Short mmCIF file of C-alpha atoms in Angstrom, two decimals:
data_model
loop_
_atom_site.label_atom_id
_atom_site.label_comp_id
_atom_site.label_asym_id
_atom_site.label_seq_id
_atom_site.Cartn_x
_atom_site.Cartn_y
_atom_site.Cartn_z
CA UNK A 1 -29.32 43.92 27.96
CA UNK A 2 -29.53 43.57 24.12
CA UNK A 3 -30.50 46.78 22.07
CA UNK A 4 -33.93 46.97 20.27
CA UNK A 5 -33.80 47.06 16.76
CA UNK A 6 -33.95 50.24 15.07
CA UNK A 7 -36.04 48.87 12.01
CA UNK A 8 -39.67 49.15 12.01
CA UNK A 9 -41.33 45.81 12.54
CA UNK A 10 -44.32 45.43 10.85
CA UNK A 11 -46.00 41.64 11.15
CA UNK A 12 -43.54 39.49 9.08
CA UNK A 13 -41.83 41.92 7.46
CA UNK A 14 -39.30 44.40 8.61
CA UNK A 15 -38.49 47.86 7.08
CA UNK A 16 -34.76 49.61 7.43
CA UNK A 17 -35.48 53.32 7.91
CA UNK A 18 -33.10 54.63 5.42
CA UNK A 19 -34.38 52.49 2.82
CA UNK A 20 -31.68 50.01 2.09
CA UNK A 21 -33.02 46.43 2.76
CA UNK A 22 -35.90 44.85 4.04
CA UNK A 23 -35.95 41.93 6.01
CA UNK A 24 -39.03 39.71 5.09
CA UNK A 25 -39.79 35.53 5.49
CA UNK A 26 -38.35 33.27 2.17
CA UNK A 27 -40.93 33.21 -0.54
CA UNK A 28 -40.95 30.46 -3.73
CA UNK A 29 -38.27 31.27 -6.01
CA UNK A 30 -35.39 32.66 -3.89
CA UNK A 31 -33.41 29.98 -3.77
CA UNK A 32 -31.72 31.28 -6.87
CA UNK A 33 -30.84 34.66 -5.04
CA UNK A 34 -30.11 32.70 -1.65
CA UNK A 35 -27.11 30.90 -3.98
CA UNK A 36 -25.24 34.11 -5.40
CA UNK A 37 -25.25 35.19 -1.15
CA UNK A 38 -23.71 31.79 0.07
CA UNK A 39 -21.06 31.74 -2.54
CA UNK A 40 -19.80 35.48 -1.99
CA UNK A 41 -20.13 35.16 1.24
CA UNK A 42 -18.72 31.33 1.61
CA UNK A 43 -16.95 31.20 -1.61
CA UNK A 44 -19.08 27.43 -1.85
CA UNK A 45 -21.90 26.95 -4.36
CA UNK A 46 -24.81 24.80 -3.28
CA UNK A 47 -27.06 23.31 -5.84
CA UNK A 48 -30.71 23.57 -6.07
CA UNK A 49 -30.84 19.80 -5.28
CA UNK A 50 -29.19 20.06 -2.26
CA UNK A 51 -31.42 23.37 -1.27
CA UNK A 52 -34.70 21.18 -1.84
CA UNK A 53 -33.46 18.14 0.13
CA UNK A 54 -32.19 20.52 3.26
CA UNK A 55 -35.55 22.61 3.43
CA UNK A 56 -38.53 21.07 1.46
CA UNK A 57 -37.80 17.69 2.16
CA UNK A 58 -36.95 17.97 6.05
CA UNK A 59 -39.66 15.51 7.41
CA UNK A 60 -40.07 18.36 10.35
CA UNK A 61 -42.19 19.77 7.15
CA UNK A 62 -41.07 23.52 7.48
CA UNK A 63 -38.19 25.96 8.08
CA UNK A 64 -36.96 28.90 9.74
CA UNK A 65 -35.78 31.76 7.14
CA UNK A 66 -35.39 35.57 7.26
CA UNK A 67 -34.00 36.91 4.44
CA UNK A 68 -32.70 40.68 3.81
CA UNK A 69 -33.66 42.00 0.06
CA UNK A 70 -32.70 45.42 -1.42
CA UNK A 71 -34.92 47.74 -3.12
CA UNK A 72 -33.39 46.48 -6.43
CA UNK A 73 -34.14 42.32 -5.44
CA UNK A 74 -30.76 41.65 -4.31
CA UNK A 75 -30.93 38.81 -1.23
CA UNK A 76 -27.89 40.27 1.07
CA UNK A 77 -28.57 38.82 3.99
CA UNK A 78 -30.13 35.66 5.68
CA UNK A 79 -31.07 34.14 9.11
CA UNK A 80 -31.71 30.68 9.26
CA UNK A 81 -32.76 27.99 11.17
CA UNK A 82 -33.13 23.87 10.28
CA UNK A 83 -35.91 22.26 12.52
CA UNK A 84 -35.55 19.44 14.48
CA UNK A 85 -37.69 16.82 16.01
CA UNK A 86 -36.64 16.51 19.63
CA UNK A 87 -36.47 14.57 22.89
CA UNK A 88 -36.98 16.87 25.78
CA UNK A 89 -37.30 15.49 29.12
CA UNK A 90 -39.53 13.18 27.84
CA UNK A 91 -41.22 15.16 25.34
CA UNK A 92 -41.25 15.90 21.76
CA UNK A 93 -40.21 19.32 21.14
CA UNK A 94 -39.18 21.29 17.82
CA UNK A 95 -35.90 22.77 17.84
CA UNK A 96 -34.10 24.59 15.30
CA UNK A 97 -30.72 24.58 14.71
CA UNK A 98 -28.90 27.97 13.50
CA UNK A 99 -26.95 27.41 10.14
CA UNK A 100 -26.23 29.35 6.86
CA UNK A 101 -26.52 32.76 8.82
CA UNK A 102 -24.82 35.29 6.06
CA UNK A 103 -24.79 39.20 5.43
CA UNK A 104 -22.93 40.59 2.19
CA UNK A 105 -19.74 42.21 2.78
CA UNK A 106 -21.11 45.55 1.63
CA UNK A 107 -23.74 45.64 3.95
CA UNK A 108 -21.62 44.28 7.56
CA UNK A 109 -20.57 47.69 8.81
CA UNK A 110 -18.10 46.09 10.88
CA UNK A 111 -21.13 44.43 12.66
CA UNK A 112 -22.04 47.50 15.23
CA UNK A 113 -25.34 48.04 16.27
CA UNK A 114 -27.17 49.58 13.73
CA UNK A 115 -27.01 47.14 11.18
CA UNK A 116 -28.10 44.17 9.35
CA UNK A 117 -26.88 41.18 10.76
CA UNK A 118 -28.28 42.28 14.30
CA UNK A 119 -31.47 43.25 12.71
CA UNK A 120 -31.48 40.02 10.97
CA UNK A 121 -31.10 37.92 14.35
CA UNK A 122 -33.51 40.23 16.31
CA UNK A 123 -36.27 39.08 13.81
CA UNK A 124 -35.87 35.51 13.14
CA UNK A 125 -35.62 35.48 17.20
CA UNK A 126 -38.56 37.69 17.89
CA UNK A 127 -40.46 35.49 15.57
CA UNK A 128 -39.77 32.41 16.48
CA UNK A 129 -37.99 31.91 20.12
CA UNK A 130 -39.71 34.99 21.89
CA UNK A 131 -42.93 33.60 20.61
CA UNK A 132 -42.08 30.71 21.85
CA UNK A 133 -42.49 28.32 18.42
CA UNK A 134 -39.01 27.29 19.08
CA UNK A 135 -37.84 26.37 22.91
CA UNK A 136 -34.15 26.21 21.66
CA UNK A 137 -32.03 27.15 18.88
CA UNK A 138 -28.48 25.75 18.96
CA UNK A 139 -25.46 25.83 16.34
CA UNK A 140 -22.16 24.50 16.20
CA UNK A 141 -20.31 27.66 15.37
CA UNK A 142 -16.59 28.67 14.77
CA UNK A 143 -15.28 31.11 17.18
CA UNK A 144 -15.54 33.93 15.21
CA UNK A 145 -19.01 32.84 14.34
CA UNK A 146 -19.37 32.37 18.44
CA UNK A 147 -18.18 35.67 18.87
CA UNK A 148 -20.18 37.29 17.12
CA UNK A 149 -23.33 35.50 17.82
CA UNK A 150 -22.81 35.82 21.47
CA UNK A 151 -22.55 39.55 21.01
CA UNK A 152 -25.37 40.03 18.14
CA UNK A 153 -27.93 37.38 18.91
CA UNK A 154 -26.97 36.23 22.87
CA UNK A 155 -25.61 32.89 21.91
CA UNK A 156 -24.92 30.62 24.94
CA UNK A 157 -21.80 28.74 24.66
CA UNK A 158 -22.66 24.99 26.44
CA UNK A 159 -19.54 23.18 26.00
CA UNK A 160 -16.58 22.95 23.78
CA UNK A 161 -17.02 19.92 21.19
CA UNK A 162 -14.00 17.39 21.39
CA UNK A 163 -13.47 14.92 18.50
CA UNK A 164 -12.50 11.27 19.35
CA UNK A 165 -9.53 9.76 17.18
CA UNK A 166 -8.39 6.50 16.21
CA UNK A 167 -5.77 6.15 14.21
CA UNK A 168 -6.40 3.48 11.71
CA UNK A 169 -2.44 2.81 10.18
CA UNK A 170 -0.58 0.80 13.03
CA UNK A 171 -3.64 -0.04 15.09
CA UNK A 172 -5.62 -2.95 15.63
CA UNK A 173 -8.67 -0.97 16.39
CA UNK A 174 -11.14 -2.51 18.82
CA UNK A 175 -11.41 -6.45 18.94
CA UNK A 176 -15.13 -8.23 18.77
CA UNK A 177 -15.17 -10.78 21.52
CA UNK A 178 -17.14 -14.30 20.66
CA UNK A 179 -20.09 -13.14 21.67
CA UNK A 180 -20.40 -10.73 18.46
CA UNK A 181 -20.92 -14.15 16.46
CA UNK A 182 -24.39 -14.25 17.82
CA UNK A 183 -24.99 -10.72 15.49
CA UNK A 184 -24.17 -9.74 11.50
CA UNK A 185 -23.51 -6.58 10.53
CA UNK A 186 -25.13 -5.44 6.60
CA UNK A 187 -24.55 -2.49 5.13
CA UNK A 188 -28.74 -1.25 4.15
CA UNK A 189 -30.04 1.53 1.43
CA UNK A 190 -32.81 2.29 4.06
CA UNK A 191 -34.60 2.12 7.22
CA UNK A 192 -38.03 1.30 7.68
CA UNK A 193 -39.92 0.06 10.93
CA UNK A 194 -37.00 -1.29 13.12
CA UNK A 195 -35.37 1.79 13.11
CA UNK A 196 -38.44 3.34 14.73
CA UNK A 197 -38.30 0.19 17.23
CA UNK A 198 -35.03 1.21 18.40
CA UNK A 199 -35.32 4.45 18.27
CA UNK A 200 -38.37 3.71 21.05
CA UNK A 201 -36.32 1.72 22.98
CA UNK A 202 -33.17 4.04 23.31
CA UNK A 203 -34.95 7.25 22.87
CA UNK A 204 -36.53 8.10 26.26
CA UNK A 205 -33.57 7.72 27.71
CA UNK A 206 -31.79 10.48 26.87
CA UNK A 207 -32.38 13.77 27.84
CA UNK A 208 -32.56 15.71 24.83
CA UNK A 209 -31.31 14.34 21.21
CA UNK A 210 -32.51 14.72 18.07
CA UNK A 211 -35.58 12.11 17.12
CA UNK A 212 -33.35 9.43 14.98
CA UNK A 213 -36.51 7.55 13.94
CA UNK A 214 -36.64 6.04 10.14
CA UNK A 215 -38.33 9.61 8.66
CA UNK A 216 -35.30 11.30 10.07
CA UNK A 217 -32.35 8.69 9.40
CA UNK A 218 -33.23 8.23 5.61
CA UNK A 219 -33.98 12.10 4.81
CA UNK A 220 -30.48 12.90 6.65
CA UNK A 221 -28.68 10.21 5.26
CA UNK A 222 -30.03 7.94 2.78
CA UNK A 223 -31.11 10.65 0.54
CA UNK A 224 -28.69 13.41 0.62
CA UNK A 225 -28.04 14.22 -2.71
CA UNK A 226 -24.33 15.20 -1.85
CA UNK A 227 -22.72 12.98 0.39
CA UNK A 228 -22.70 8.96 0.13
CA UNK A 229 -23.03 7.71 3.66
CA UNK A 230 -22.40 4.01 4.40
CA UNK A 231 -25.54 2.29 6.72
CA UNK A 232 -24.52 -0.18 9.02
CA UNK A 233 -27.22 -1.98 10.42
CA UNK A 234 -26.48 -4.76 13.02
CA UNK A 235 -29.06 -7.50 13.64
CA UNK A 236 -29.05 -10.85 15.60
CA UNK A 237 -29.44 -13.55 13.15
CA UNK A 238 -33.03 -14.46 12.22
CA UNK A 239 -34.13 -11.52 14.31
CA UNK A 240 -36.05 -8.94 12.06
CA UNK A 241 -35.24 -6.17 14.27
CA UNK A 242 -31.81 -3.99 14.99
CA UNK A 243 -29.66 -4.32 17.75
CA UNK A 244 -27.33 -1.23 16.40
CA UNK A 245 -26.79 1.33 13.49
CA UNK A 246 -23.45 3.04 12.95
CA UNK A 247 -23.69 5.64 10.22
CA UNK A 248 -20.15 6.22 8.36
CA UNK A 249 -18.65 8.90 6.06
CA UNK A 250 -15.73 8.22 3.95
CA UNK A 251 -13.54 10.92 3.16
CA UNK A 252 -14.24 14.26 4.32
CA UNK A 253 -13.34 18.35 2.27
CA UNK A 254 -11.24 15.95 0.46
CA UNK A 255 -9.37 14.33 3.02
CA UNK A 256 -8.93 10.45 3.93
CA UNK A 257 -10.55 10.52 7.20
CA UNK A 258 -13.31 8.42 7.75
CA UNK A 259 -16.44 9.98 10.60
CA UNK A 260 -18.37 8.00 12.86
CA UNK A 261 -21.84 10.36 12.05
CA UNK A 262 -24.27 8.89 13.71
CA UNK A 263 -24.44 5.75 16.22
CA UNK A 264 -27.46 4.06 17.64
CA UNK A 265 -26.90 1.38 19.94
CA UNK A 266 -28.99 0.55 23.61
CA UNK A 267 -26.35 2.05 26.24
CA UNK A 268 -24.15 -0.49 27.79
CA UNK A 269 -24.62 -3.20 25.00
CA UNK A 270 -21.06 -3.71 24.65
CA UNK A 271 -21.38 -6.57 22.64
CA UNK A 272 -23.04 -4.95 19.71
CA UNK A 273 -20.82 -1.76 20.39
CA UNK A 274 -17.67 -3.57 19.64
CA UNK A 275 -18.94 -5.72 16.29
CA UNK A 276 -20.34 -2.42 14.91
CA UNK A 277 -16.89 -0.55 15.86
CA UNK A 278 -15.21 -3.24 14.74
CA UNK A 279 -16.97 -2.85 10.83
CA UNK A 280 -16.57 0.91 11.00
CA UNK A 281 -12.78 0.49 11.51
CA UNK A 282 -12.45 -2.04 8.49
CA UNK A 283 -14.48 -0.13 6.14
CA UNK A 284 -12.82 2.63 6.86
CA UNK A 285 -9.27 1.21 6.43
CA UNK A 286 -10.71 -1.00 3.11
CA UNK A 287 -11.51 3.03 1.89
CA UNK A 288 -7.84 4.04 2.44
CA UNK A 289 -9.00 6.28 5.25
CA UNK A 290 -6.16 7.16 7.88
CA UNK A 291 -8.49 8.23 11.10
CA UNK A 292 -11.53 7.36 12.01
CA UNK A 293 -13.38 10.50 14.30
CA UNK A 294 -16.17 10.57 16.13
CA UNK A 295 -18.44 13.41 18.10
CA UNK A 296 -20.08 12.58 21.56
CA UNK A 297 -20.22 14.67 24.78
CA UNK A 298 -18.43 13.67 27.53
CA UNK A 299 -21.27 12.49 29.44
CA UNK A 300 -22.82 9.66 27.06
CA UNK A 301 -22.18 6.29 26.92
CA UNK A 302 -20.59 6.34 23.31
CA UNK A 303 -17.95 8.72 24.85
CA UNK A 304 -16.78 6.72 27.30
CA UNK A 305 -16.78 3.48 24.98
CA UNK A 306 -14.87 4.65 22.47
CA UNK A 307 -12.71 6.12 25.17
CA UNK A 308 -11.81 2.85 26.60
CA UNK A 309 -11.81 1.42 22.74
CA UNK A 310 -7.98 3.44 22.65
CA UNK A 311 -9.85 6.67 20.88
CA UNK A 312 -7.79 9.73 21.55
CA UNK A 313 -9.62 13.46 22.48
CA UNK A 314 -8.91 16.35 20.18
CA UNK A 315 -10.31 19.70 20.31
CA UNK A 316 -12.46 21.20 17.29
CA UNK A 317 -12.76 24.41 15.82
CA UNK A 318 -16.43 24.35 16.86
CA UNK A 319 -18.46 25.37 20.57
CA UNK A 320 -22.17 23.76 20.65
CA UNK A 321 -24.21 26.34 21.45
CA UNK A 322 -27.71 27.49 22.38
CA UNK A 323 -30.27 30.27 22.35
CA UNK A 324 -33.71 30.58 24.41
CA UNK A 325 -36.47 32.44 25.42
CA UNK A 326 -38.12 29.91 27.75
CA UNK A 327 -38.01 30.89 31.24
CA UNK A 328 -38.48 27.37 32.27
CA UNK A 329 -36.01 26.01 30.23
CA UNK A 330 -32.58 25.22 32.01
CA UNK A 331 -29.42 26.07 29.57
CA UNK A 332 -27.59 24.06 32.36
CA UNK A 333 -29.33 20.63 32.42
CA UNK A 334 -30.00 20.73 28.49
CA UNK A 335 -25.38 20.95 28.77
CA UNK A 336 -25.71 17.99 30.86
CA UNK A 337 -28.06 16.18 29.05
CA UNK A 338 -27.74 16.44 25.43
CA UNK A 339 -26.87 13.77 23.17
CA UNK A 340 -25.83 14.72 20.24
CA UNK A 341 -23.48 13.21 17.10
CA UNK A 342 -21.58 14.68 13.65
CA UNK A 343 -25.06 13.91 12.27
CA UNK A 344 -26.11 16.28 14.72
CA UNK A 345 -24.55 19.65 12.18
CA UNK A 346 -24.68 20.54 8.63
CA UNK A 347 -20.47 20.48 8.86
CA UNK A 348 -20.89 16.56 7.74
#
């Protein structure tokens, strides 16, 4: 059983008894303050455009934020969560998924019970899984990250995510067969209603997966103010409508590997599979890229094609992970059911 906190909760905000912090929701303005706390404590600096696209503009249309201030104004801590439109058994669900979670150096006290970062987890959970806002929270965490989330917060480790691997210098890559020439492949700036026409069509049958409708596609992709993704849209000529979308990054912390981020394609259409494969491979090796890698869990379809496409497994760094305080919800089928992609983190 998890210790109570020893801080004094008080609606939304939370008092340390000796005075040193207080752990309250974000208000206007602290972006500033949240900045100097990622870069000590990630030695990365995030600009204010990037803050404003991952929060304000989320089409969800809110976030998930406790933050720890000192008496003097000093942000040392945060707990927070980016929300998610999701498929859930056949419903649409909010979920949030656990990123950015940071305490000051000064202020970790080797992580023991009492202390900050526990205090920080027990309110952003109280608040918003224990109320029952939020059904799950999940993260893709580092072990060290998993370790102590497990112990702090009750993290769930699902499964371990595996990376799929082609190798793009001395491979042929996967081969259209004539029946791609009934499709193109264009690279797009946007989506608008065909996305949402697909996303109908494939959606309800997975189990749980983020909502990839247009809102969703163009706010994570098309206008991230940091990353230039490539949109690969593939269409049946003189149809209006997609067949496909394969979502590509090119180049990654500097290095030439090219990731698969996000795939939409109706399981077992082969056909469309291969021609978008096919486009992801040459783009990548027109960019100079070396690999091309890929995230899906062993049980979806995309897995399994890529698989048989002569994509090698590799383990990650990273565990996906989850966090509830649903009694009806089952940790075990969500494992065995989730679909999820890179897209899927804040890591690309």
């Amino acid at each position: 059983m998890r210790e109570q906190p020893i801080a004094a909760l008080d609606g939304d905000i939370c008092q340390d008894p000796a005075g040193r912090w207080t752990i309250r929701p974000y208000q206007s303005g602290d972006e500033v303050r949240i900045f100097d706390l990622f870069q000590r404590v990630f030695g990365v600096a995030r600009s204010l455009d990037h803050w404003r696209w991952k929060f304000q503009a989320n089409p969800v249309g809110r976030y998930f934020m406790r933050l720890a201030e000192t008496p003097a104004g000093e942000v040392v801590g945060q707990y927070v969560g980016l929300p998610a439109r999701a498929t859930y058994g056949g419903q649409t669900r909010i979920f949030t998924q656990i990123i950015d979670v940071a305490v000051d150096p000064r202020f970790r006290r080797g992580l023991k019970r009492p202390g900050l970062f526990g205090t920080l987890a027990d309110a952003y959970i109280n608040e918003y899984l224990v109320s029952g806002q939020v059904p799950i929270g999940y993260g893709f965490p580092t072990p060290e990250a998993l370790r102590i989330g497990q112990r702090v917060a009750g993290y769930v480790p699902l499964h371990p995510v595996m990376c799929l691997v082609l190798d793009l210098n001395g491979q042929d890559g996967t081969r259209p067969s004539w029946r791609t020439r009934r499709l193109r492949v264009d690279a797009i700036d946007r989506f608008g209603d065909e996305a949402d026409r697909l996303w109908a069509q494939i959606g309800p049958g997975l189990g749980v997966a983020t909502v990839r409708d247009s809102r969703y596609l163009n706010w994570r992709y098309a206008d991230c103010p940091d990353v230039r993704y490539t949109l690969l849209a593939a269409r049946r000529w003189f149809d209006a409508d997609l067949a496909g979308v394969a979502i590509l990054r090119l180049g990654v912390r500097d290095q030439p590997i090219a990731c698969l981020v996000d795939w939409l394609v109706p399981p077992g259409d082969a056909t469309t599979a291969d021609l978008l494969l096919h486009h992801c491979e040459r783009r990548s090796r027109e960019a100079g890229m070396t690999q091309l890698q890929a995230w899906f869990p062993a049980t979806a379809w995309p897995h399994r094609l890529l698989s048989e496409r002569g994509y090698r497994l590799e383990p990650t760094l990273y565990h996906l992970v989850a966090l509830t305080k649903v009694p009806d919800v089952s940790l075990e089928w969500v494992n065995r059911h989730w679909y999820y992609t890179m897209g899927d983190s804040d890591i690309y």
